[in-house]
Coordinates of C-alpha atoms and ligand atoms in Angstrom, one line a residue:
X14 CA 100.3 74.5 90.2
X15 CA 97.2 73.6 88.3
X16 CA 93.8 74.5 89.6
X17 CA 91.6 71.5 89.5
X18 CA 88.5 71.7 91.7
X19 CA 86.8 74.8 92.7
X20 CA 85.6 75.4 96.4
X21 CA 82.7 77.7 96.4
X22 CA 82.1 79.6 99.6
X23 CA 79.1 81.4 101.0
X24 CA 78.9 84.3 103.6
X25 CA 75.8 85.4 105.2
X26 CA 74.6 88.1 107.3
X27 CA 76.7 88.4 110.5
X28 CA 76.5 89.7 114.1
X29 CA 79.5 91.7 115.4
X30 CA 83.0 90.4 115.2
X31 CA 84.8 90.4 118.4
X32 CA 88.0 89.3 120.1
X33 CA 91.6 89.1 119.0
X34 CA 92.3 88.2 115.5
X35 CA 95.9 87.0 114.8
X36 CA 96.7 88.0 111.2
X37 CA 99.4 85.8 109.7
X38 CA 102.8 87.2 108.6
X39 CA 103.4 89.7 105.8
X40 CA 103.6 88.1 102.4
X41 CA 106.1 90.6 101.0
X42 CA 108.5 90.3 103.9
X43 CA 108.2 86.5 103.9
X44 CA 109.3 86.3 100.2
X45 CA 112.2 88.5 100.7
X46 CA 113.4 87.0 103.9
X47 CA 113.7 83.7 102.2
X48 CA 115.4 85.1 99.1
X49 CA 118.0 87.2 101.0
X50 CA 118.6 84.2 103.2
X51 CA 119.3 82.1 100.1
X52 CA 122.1 84.5 98.9
X53 CA 123.6 85.4 102.3
X54 CA 126.5 83.7 104.0
X55 CA 125.5 81.8 107.0
X56 CA 122.1 81.0 108.5
X57 CA 119.0 83.2 108.4
X58 CA 116.3 82.5 111.0
X59 CA 112.8 83.5 110.2
X60 CA 110.0 83.7 112.8
X61 CA 106.4 84.3 111.9
X62 CA 106.9 83.4 108.2
X63 CA 103.7 83.4 106.3
X64 CA 102.9 79.8 105.7
X65 CA 100.8 80.0 102.5
X66 CA 101.0 78.5 99.0
X67 CA 102.8 81.6 97.5
X68 CA 105.4 81.5 100.2
X69 CA 105.9 77.8 100.1
X70 CA 106.6 78.2 96.4
X71 CA 109.4 80.6 97.1
X72 CA 110.9 78.3 99.8
X73 CA 110.8 75.5 97.3
X74 CA 112.4 77.8 94.6
X75 CA 115.3 78.8 96.9
X76 CA 115.9 75.1 97.6
X77 CA 115.9 74.3 93.9
X78 CA 118.6 77.0 93.6
X79 CA 120.7 75.1 96.2
X80 CA 120.0 76.9 99.5
X81 CA 119.2 74.7 102.5
X82 CA 115.6 75.7 103.6
X83 CA 114.1 74.1 106.7
X84 CA 111.1 74.3 108.8
X85 CA 111.6 73.6 112.5
X86 CA 109.1 72.1 115.0
X87 CA 108.7 75.4 116.8
X88 CA 107.5 77.0 113.6
X89 CA 110.8 78.9 112.8
X90 CA 112.4 78.5 109.4
X91 CA 116.1 78.5 108.6
X92 CA 117.8 79.3 105.4
X93 CA 121.5 78.4 104.9
X94 CA 122.6 80.5 102.0
X95 CA 125.0 80.4 99.1
X96 CA 126.4 83.9 99.0
X97 CA 125.6 86.5 96.4
X98 CA 126.1 85.0 92.9
X99 CA 126.1 81.6 94.4
X100 CA 122.7 80.3 93.2
X101 CA 123.1 76.9 91.4
X102 CA 121.4 75.9 88.2
X103 CA 118.0 74.3 88.9
X104 CA 117.5 70.9 87.5
X105 CA 113.8 71.4 86.7
X106 CA 111.5 74.4 85.7
X107 CA 110.5 76.3 88.8
X108 CA 106.8 76.8 89.2
X109 CA 105.7 79.8 91.3
X110 CA 102.0 78.9 91.2
X111 CA 100.0 82.1 91.5
X112 CA 102.8 84.3 92.9
X113 CA 103.7 87.4 90.9
X114 CA 106.0 88.7 93.7
X115 CA 107.7 85.3 94.0
X116 CA 108.5 84.8 90.4
X117 CA 109.5 88.4 89.6
X118 CA 111.7 88.8 92.5
X119 CA 113.3 85.3 92.1
X120 CA 114.1 86.1 88.4
X121 CA 115.7 89.2 89.5
X122 CA 117.7 87.4 92.1
X123 CA 119.0 84.8 89.6
X124 CA 119.4 87.2 86.6
X125 CA 123.0 88.0 87.4
X126 CA 124.2 84.4 88.3
X127 CA 125.9 82.5 85.5
X128 CA 123.0 79.9 85.3
X129 CA 120.0 79.1 83.3
X130 CA 116.6 78.5 84.7
X131 CA 113.1 78.1 83.5
X132 CA 110.2 79.8 85.3
X133 CA 106.4 79.1 85.2
X134 CA 103.2 79.5 87.1
X135 CA 99.5 78.8 87.2
X136 CA 97.0 80.0 84.6
X137 CA 96.7 83.4 86.3
X138 CA 100.3 84.0 86.6
X139 CA 100.9 83.0 82.9
X140 CA 98.7 85.8 81.9
X141 CA 100.6 88.5 83.8
X142 CA 103.2 90.8 82.1
X143 CA 106.9 89.8 82.6
X144 CA 108.3 92.4 80.1
X145 CA 108.3 94.9 82.9
X146 CA 111.2 93.0 84.5
X147 CA 112.7 91.4 81.3
X148 CA 113.4 94.8 79.9
X149 CA 115.5 96.2 82.8
X150 CA 117.2 92.9 83.6
X151 CA 118.3 92.6 80.0
X152 CA 120.4 95.7 80.6
X153 CA 122.5 93.8 83.1
X154 CA 123.2 91.3 80.2
X155 CA 120.6 88.7 81.1
X156 CA 118.9 86.9 78.2
X157 CA 115.2 85.8 78.0
X158 CA 113.1 83.6 75.9
X159 CA 109.6 84.2 76.9
X160 CA 106.2 83.0 75.7
X161 CA 104.5 85.3 73.3
X162 CA 103.5 88.7 74.8
X163 CA 106.4 88.5 77.3
X164 CA 104.5 85.9 79.5
X165 CA 105.6 82.8 81.4
X166 CA 106.9 80.1 81.0
X167 CA 110.2 81.8 80.2
X168 CA 113.8 80.7 80.0
X169 CA 116.4 82.9 81.5
X170 CA 120.1 82.9 80.8
X171 CA 121.9 84.8 83.7
X172 CA 124.5 87.5 82.8
X173 CA 128.1 86.0 83.0
X174 CA 129.7 89.5 83.3
X175 CA 126.8 91.7 84.5
X176 CA 127.0 95.5 84.0
X177 CA 125.6 98.1 86.4
X178 CA 122.8 100.4 85.2
X179 CA 120.6 103.2 86.1
X180 CA 116.8 102.7 85.6
X181 CA 113.8 104.9 86.1
X182 CA 110.6 102.8 86.7
X183 CA 108.0 103.5 84.1
X184 CA 105.3 101.9 86.4
X185 CA 104.9 102.3 90.3
X186 CA 106.0 98.7 91.0
X187 CA 107.9 97.5 94.0
X188 CA 108.2 94.1 92.3
X189 CA 110.2 95.7 89.3
X190 CA 112.3 97.9 91.7
X191 CA 113.0 94.8 93.9
X192 CA 113.9 92.5 90.9
X193 CA 116.5 95.1 89.9
X194 CA 118.0 95.5 93.3
X195 CA 118.2 91.8 93.9
X196 CA 120.0 91.4 90.5
X197 CA 122.3 94.3 91.4
X198 CA 123.6 92.2 94.4
X199 CA 125.9 90.4 92.1
X200 CA 126.9 93.3 89.7
X201 CA 130.2 95.1 90.3
X202 CA 129.6 98.8 90.5
X203 CA 126.8 101.1 91.3
X204 CA 123.1 100.3 90.1
X205 CA 120.5 102.9 90.6
X206 CA 116.8 102.5 90.5
X207 CA 114.7 105.8 90.4
X208 CA 111.1 105.6 91.4
X209 CA 109.1 108.8 90.6
X210 CA 106.4 107.5 92.9
X211 CA 107.6 105.7 96.0
X212 CA 106.5 102.0 96.5
X213 CA 106.7 99.6 99.3
X214 CA 110.3 99.7 100.6
X215 CA 110.8 96.2 102.3
X216 CA 113.5 95.2 99.9
X217 CA 115.7 98.3 100.7
X218 CA 115.0 98.0 104.5
X219 CA 116.0 94.3 104.5
X220 CA 119.0 94.6 102.2
X221 CA 120.5 97.2 104.6
X222 CA 119.8 95.0 107.5
X223 CA 121.6 92.0 105.8
X224 CA 124.6 94.3 105.1
X225 CA 124.2 95.6 101.6
X226 CA 125.8 99.0 100.8
X227 CA 122.6 100.9 99.9
X228 CA 122.1 104.7 99.5
X229 CA 118.7 106.4 99.2
X230 CA 118.3 110.0 98.1
X231 CA 115.4 112.2 97.1
X232 CA 116.0 114.3 93.9
X233 CA 113.8 116.1 91.5
X234 CA 113.5 112.8 89.7
X235 CA 112.0 111.0 92.6
X236 CA 113.3 108.5 95.1
X237 CA 116.7 107.1 94.0
X238 CA 118.0 103.8 95.5
X239 CA 121.6 102.9 94.7
X240 CA 123.3 99.7 95.5
X241 CA 127.1 99.2 95.3
X242 CA 127.9 95.7 94.3
X243 CA 128.8 93.1 94.5
X244 CA 127.3 92.8 98.0
X245 CA 128.3 90.5 100.7
X246 CA 125.2 89.7 102.8
X247 CA 125.3 87.9 106.2
X248 CA 122.4 85.7 107.5
X249 CA 120.1 87.5 109.9
X250 CA 117.3 86.9 112.4
X251 CA 114.0 88.1 110.8
X252 CA 110.7 88.4 112.6
X253 CA 107.7 88.9 110.3
X254 CA 105.0 91.2 111.4
X255 CA 101.4 90.8 110.6
X256 CA 100.3 91.5 107.1
X257 CA 98.4 94.8 106.7
X258 CA 97.0 93.5 103.4
X259 CA 95.5 90.4 105.0
X260 CA 94.4 92.5 108.1
X261 CA 92.4 94.6 105.7
X262 CA 89.7 92.0 105.4
X263 CA 88.7 91.5 109.1
X264 CA 89.3 95.3 109.6
X265 CA 86.7 96.2 107.1
X266 CA 84.4 93.3 108.2
X267 CA 84.5 94.7 111.8
X268 CA 83.8 98.3 110.6
X269 CA 80.6 97.2 108.5
X270 CA 79.0 94.7 110.8
X271 CA 77.1 96.0 113.8
X272 CA 78.3 95.3 117.3
X273 CA 82.0 94.6 116.3
X274 CA 85.0 95.3 118.5
X275 CA 88.1 93.5 117.1
X276 CA 91.7 93.8 118.0
X277 CA 94.4 92.9 115.4
X278 CA 97.8 92.7 117.1
X279 CA 101.3 93.2 115.8
X280 CA 100.3 94.9 112.5
X281 CA 103.1 96.3 110.4
X282 CA 102.6 100.0 110.1
X283 CA 105.2 100.7 107.3
X284 CA 103.8 103.8 105.7
X285 CA 104.3 102.4 102.2
X286 CA 101.6 99.9 103.2
X287 CA 99.0 101.6 105.4
X288 CA 97.1 103.7 102.8
X289 CA 93.9 101.9 103.5
X290 CA 93.9 102.7 107.2
X291 CA 94.0 106.4 106.6
X292 CA 91.3 106.2 104.0
X293 CA 89.0 104.1 106.3
X294 CA 89.6 106.6 109.0
X295 CA 88.7 109.5 106.6
X296 CA 85.5 107.6 105.9
X297 CA 84.7 107.7 109.6
X298 CA 86.0 104.2 110.5
X299 CA 86.7 103.9 114.3
X300 CA 90.2 102.6 114.1
X301 CA 92.5 103.0 117.0
X302 CA 96.3 102.6 116.6
X303 CA 97.6 101.3 119.9
X304 CA 101.1 100.4 121.4
X305 CA 103.1 101.7 118.4
X306 CA 106.6 100.3 118.7
X307 CA 109.8 99.6 116.6
X308 CA 111.0 96.1 116.0
X309 CA 113.4 94.7 113.4
X310 CA 113.4 97.8 111.3
X311 CA 109.6 98.1 111.1
X312 CA 107.0 99.9 113.1
X313 CA 104.3 97.6 114.6
X314 CA 101.1 98.4 116.4
X315 CA 98.0 96.8 117.7
X316 CA 94.8 97.8 115.8
X317 CA 91.4 98.1 117.5
X318 CA 88.4 98.4 115.1
X319 CA 84.8 99.0 116.0
X320 CA 81.6 99.2 114.0
X321 CA 81.2 102.5 112.2
X322 CA 78.8 104.1 109.8
X323 CA 81.1 104.9 106.9
X324 CA 80.8 107.8 104.5
X325 CA 81.9 108.0 101.0
X326 CA 85.1 109.9 100.1
X327 CA 87.3 110.8 97.2
X328 CA 90.4 108.7 97.4
X329 CA 93.6 110.5 96.5
X330 CA 95.2 108.7 93.6
X331 CA 98.7 109.4 95.1
X332 CA 98.0 107.0 97.9
X333 CA 97.3 104.1 95.4
X334 CA 100.8 102.6 95.7
X335 CA 100.5 102.3 99.5
X336 CA 97.2 100.4 99.2
X337 CA 97.4 98.8 95.8
X338 CA 96.3 95.4 97.1
X339 CA 93.4 96.8 99.1
X340 CA 91.1 98.2 96.5
X341 CA 89.0 95.1 96.4
X342 CA 88.1 95.5 100.1
X343 CA 87.9 99.2 100.0
X344 CA 85.2 98.8 97.2
X345 CA 83.3 96.6 99.7
X346 CA 83.6 99.2 102.4
X347 CA 82.4 101.8 99.9
X348 CA 79.4 99.7 98.9
X349 CA 78.3 100.0 102.6
X350 CA 79.0 103.6 103.0
X351 CA 76.7 106.6 102.9
X352 CA 77.3 108.4 99.5
X353 CA 79.7 107.5 96.8
X354 CA 83.4 106.8 96.8
X355 CA 85.6 107.8 94.0
X356 CA 88.9 105.9 93.3
X357 CA 91.3 106.9 90.4
X358 CA 94.8 105.9 89.3
X359 CA 93.9 102.2 89.3
X360 CA 95.7 101.1 86.1
X361 CA 98.0 98.6 88.0
X362 CA 94.8 96.9 89.3
X363 CA 94.4 95.5 85.8
X364 CA 97.5 93.4 85.9
X365 CA 97.2 91.6 89.3
X366 CA 96.2 88.1 90.0
X367 CA 93.1 89.0 87.9
X368 CA 91.9 92.2 86.2
X369 CA 90.8 93.4 89.5
X370 CA 89.1 96.4 88.3
X371 CA 86.8 94.3 86.1
X372 CA 86.4 91.6 88.8
X373 CA 85.4 94.2 91.5
X374 CA 82.9 95.9 89.2
X375 CA 81.3 92.6 88.2
X376 CA 81.0 91.4 91.7
X377 CA 79.5 94.6 93.1
X378 CA 77.0 94.7 90.2
X379 CA 76.1 91.0 90.8
X380 CA 75.2 92.0 94.3
X381 CA 73.0 95.1 93.5
X382 CA 75.7 97.7 94.0
X383 CA 75.9 100.6 91.4
X384 CA 79.3 101.3 90.0
X385 CA 80.5 103.6 87.3
X386 CA 84.0 102.9 85.9
X387 CA 86.5 103.4 83.2
X388 CA 90.0 102.3 82.2
X389 CA 91.6 103.3 85.6
X390 CA 88.8 104.5 87.9
X391 CA 85.5 103.6 89.5
X392 CA 83.0 105.3 91.6
X393 CA 81.1 103.0 93.9
X394 CA 77.6 104.2 95.0
X395 CA 77.1 103.3 98.7
X396 CA 73.8 101.9 99.9
X397 CA 71.9 104.3 102.1
X398 CA 71.0 101.5 104.6
X399 CA 74.6 100.3 104.8
X400 CA 73.3 96.9 103.6
X401 CA 73.8 96.0 99.9
X402 CA 71.2 93.5 98.4
X403 CA 73.7 90.8 98.0
X404 CA 72.4 87.4 96.6
X405 CA 74.9 87.2 93.7
X406 CA 77.7 84.7 92.8
X407 CA 81.1 86.3 92.4
X408 CA 83.6 85.1 89.8
X409 CA 87.0 85.2 91.6
X410 CA 89.2 84.5 88.5
X411 CA 91.8 82.7 90.6
X412 CA 92.3 85.8 92.7
X413 CA 92.5 85.4 96.5
X414 CA 91.7 89.0 97.3
X415 CA 88.6 89.1 95.2
X416 CA 87.4 86.1 97.1
X417 CA 88.0 87.4 100.6
X418 CA 86.6 90.8 99.8
X419 CA 83.2 89.5 98.5
X420 CA 83.0 87.2 101.5
X421 CA 83.2 90.2 103.6
X422 CA 80.4 91.8 101.6
X423 CA 78.2 88.8 102.3
X424 CA 78.5 89.5 106.1
X425 CA 76.5 92.7 105.8
X426 CA 74.3 92.0 102.7
X427 CA 70.5 91.4 102.8
X428 CA 71.1 88.0 101.1
X429 CA 74.1 85.8 101.3
X430 CA 77.0 86.3 98.8
X431 CA 78.7 83.3 97.0
X432 CA 82.2 83.3 95.6
X433 CA 82.7 80.7 93.0
X434 CA 86.1 79.5 94.3
X435 CA 87.7 80.1 97.7
X436 CA 90.6 77.8 96.9
X437 CA 93.0 80.6 96.0
X438 CA 92.6 82.2 99.5
X439 CA 95.4 79.7 100.5
X440 CA 97.8 81.6 98.3
X441 CA 98.1 84.4 101.1
X442 CA 95.8 83.7 104.0
X443 CA 95.2 79.9 104.5
X444 CA 93.3 80.3 107.8
X445 CA 91.0 83.2 106.7
X446 CA 87.8 81.3 106.9
X447 CA 88.6 79.6 110.2
X448 CA 89.7 82.8 111.8
X449 CA 86.8 84.8 110.5
X450 CA 84.4 82.1 111.9
X451 CA 86.2 82.2 115.3
X452 CA 85.5 86.0 115.3
X453 CA 81.8 85.3 114.7
X454 CA 81.4 85.5 110.8
X455 CA 79.2 82.9 109.2
X456 CA 81.2 81.7 106.2
X457 CA 80.6 78.2 105.0
X458 CA 81.1 75.9 102.0
X459 CA 78.4 76.6 99.3
X460 CA 77.0 73.3 98.0
X461 CA 75.6 74.9 94.9
X462 CA 76.3 78.1 93.1
X463 CA 73.2 80.2 93.4
Ligands
S3P501 C1 104.4 93.4 96.1 C2 104.2 94.5 95.2 C3 103.0 94.8 94.7 C4 101.7 94.1 95.3 C5 102.1 92.7 95.6 C6 103.3 92.5 96.5 C7 105.8 93.2 96.7 O1 103.1 94.5 93.3 O2 100.6 94.1 94.5 O3 101.0 92.0 96.2 O4 105.8 92.3 97.6 O5 106.8 93.8 96.1 P1 103.6 95.6 92.3 O6 104.9 95.9 92.7 O7 103.6 95.0 91.0 O8 102.6 96.7 92.3

């Protein structure tokens, strides 16, 4: 996916956000449902799949590997799979656009199939590190030829006689864990992944639901996930809950704009994903968790958010993995809080769709917010009035979450905030601007960059 024309957007001071806000399906679960469907026997039906550029990329990739992927008129998707180890050699390089999760998990899935495949992505994805998956996947016997610096584009030769392994994650990454577990599906024997710090567990939950023989133990080394392969997976019916990482934007917008009362139904409450909710509550955010219930192996709830005067806090670095995608919007909440907010343990922010730490700092400073920062930390100074100055233009660096976070900042700032390109929002949340407008937020195309 190349990135041709930029779409600048501008957000100005807003009244309260009200009503019901239907957040789209979870991105992590959507990628995994398509991928597990592709290596299952029989049909997988997916309701509520996130229909965004990243997920369309994964759907196309699974079709390129030979699975039958269809969207039906009622919005459901079906995947007719090939069985574990059954992926076919794609005829063309597979382009994952902006999607780190898509490409890393798909490489894992294909790594133990006796095929060759070439993977690539957009400018942002081609800058992101792939060594973190190449190194452990090589231990299955998979071979890689990557671009200098272990980047995309890369050529993969799947292991013909893959060997099981035990691997301890050197970084807290659900993508690395998942790439290994998906590879392990076609490896005879027991593969164990040890994570010293727990990360999102959607792969494990979904693998068990599809019939994989998975064991999870907690030892002094951390959380250990073992998969006994080869696995035989059977197609399932998956319902995708609302994405807490997308919900974070309207949630913070409602907290910081006066007169808001917004309800976000069907939000996934998996505790490996809800770190932000707890932090916002500790800042004094009026967030109610209603109708909590269990569906399809996940806990769901409806979230009611009302305007609140937030206070700065020290964020425990241990919660970072459970809110790793939420720091851009937390930094915006912090900019509107009374007092300063300290965030540490942010090293992984530097290898996301952009160097998010640098992008957040630059965006805040452009809008009159004071920030101190270092390699893996930042302290955001809140504005006493709850209203940062604004008036700046933010460089989004092809990062959807930087774009959405700073549009939310514009809703409370004295002067409008412009983002240089809102085009990438389509990777995870294509209806963001429409839904925000429907809730009352004045976000519009910016004709000129101020
Ligand atoms: C994801 C894991 C996280 C997260 C990404 C989605 C996943 O990345 O940032 O948006 O679905 O597994 P890391 O595992 O690299 O931290």
